Short mmCIF file of C-alpha atoms in Angstrom, two decimals:
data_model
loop_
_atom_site.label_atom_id
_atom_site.label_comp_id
_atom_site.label_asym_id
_atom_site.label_seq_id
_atom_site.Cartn_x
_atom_site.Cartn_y
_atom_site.Cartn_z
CA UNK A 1120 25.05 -135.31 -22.32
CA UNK A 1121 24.80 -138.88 -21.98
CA UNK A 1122 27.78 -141.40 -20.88
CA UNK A 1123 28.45 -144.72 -22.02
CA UNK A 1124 30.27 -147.27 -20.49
CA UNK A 1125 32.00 -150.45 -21.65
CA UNK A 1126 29.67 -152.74 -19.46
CA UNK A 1127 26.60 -150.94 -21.59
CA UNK A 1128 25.65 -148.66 -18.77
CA UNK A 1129 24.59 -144.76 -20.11
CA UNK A 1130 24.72 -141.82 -18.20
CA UNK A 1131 22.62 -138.54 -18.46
CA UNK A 1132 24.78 -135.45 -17.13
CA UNK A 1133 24.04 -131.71 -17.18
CA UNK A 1134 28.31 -131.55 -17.59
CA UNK A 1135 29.45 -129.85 -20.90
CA UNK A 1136 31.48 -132.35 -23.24
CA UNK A 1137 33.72 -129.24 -23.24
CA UNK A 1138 34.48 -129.50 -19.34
CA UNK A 1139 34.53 -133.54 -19.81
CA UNK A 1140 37.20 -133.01 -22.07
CA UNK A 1141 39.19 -131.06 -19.87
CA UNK A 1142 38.74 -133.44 -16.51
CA UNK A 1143 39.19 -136.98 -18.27
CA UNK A 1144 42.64 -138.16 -18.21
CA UNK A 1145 45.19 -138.44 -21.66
CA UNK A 1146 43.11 -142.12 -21.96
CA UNK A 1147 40.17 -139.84 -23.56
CA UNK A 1148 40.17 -138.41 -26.90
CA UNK A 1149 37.63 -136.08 -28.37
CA UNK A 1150 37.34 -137.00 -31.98
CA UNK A 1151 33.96 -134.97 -32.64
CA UNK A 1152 31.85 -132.36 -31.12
CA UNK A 1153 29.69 -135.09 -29.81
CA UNK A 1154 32.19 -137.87 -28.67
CA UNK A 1155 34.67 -138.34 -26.49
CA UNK A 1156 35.95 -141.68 -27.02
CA UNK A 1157 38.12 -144.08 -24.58
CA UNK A 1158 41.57 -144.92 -26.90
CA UNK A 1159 42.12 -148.05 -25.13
CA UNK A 1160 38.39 -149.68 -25.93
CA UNK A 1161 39.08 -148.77 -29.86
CA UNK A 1162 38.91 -151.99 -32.07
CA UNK A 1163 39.92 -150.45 -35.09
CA UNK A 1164 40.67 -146.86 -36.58
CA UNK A 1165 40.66 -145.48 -39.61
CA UNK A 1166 41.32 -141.76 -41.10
CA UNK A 1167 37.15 -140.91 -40.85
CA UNK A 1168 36.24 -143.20 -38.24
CA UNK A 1169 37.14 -145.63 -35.06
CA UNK A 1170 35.46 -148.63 -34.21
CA UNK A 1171 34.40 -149.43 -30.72
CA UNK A 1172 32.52 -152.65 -29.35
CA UNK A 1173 30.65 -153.05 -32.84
CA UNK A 1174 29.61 -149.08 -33.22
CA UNK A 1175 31.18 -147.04 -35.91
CA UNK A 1176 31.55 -143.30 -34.44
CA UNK A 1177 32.69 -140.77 -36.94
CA UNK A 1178 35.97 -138.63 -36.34
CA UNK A 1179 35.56 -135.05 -37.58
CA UNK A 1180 37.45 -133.18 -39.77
CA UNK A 1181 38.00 -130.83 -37.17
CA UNK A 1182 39.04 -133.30 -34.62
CA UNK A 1183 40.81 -135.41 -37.50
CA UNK A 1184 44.28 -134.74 -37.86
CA UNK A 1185 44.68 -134.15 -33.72
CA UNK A 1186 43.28 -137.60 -33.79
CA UNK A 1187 45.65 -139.13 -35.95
CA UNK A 1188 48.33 -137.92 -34.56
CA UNK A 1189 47.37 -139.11 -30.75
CA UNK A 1190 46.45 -142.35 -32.00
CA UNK A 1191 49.44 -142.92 -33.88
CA UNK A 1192 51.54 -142.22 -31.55
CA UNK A 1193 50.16 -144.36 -28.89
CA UNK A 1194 50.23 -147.03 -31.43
CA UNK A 1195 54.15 -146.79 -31.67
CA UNK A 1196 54.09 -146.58 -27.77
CA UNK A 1197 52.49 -150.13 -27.70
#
């Protein structure tokens, strides 16, 4: 698995996205079965996809309406 960071760094880690998932903090949303995504470094979201620093990373169906819900709410929480 390989971690990217907001200064452009990347990662490589033998850790499952699966245990990622469960150690990151409520700041982390899985929104595929490939990406865990920080919610405060998202530019813009819409239903099939969010936008961060220029990359457009697809949510999955699967992952979709948990997605929309979390981001929606923290959007009214703002």
């Amino acid at each position: 698995m390989w971690i990217h960071t907001a200064g452009g760094l990347a990662y490589r880690t033998k850790t499952r996205i699966s245990q990622w998932e469960t150690q990151l903090d409520s700041r982390f949303l899985r929104i595929h079965r490939s990406f865990i995504v920080n919610t405060a470094r998202i530019d813009r979201c819409c239903p099939a996809h969010v936008e961060i620093g220029g990359m457009t990373i697809e949510i999955s169906r699967k992952y979709r309406e948990a997605a929309r819900r979390r981001l929606t709410e923290q959007a009214a929480n703002a």
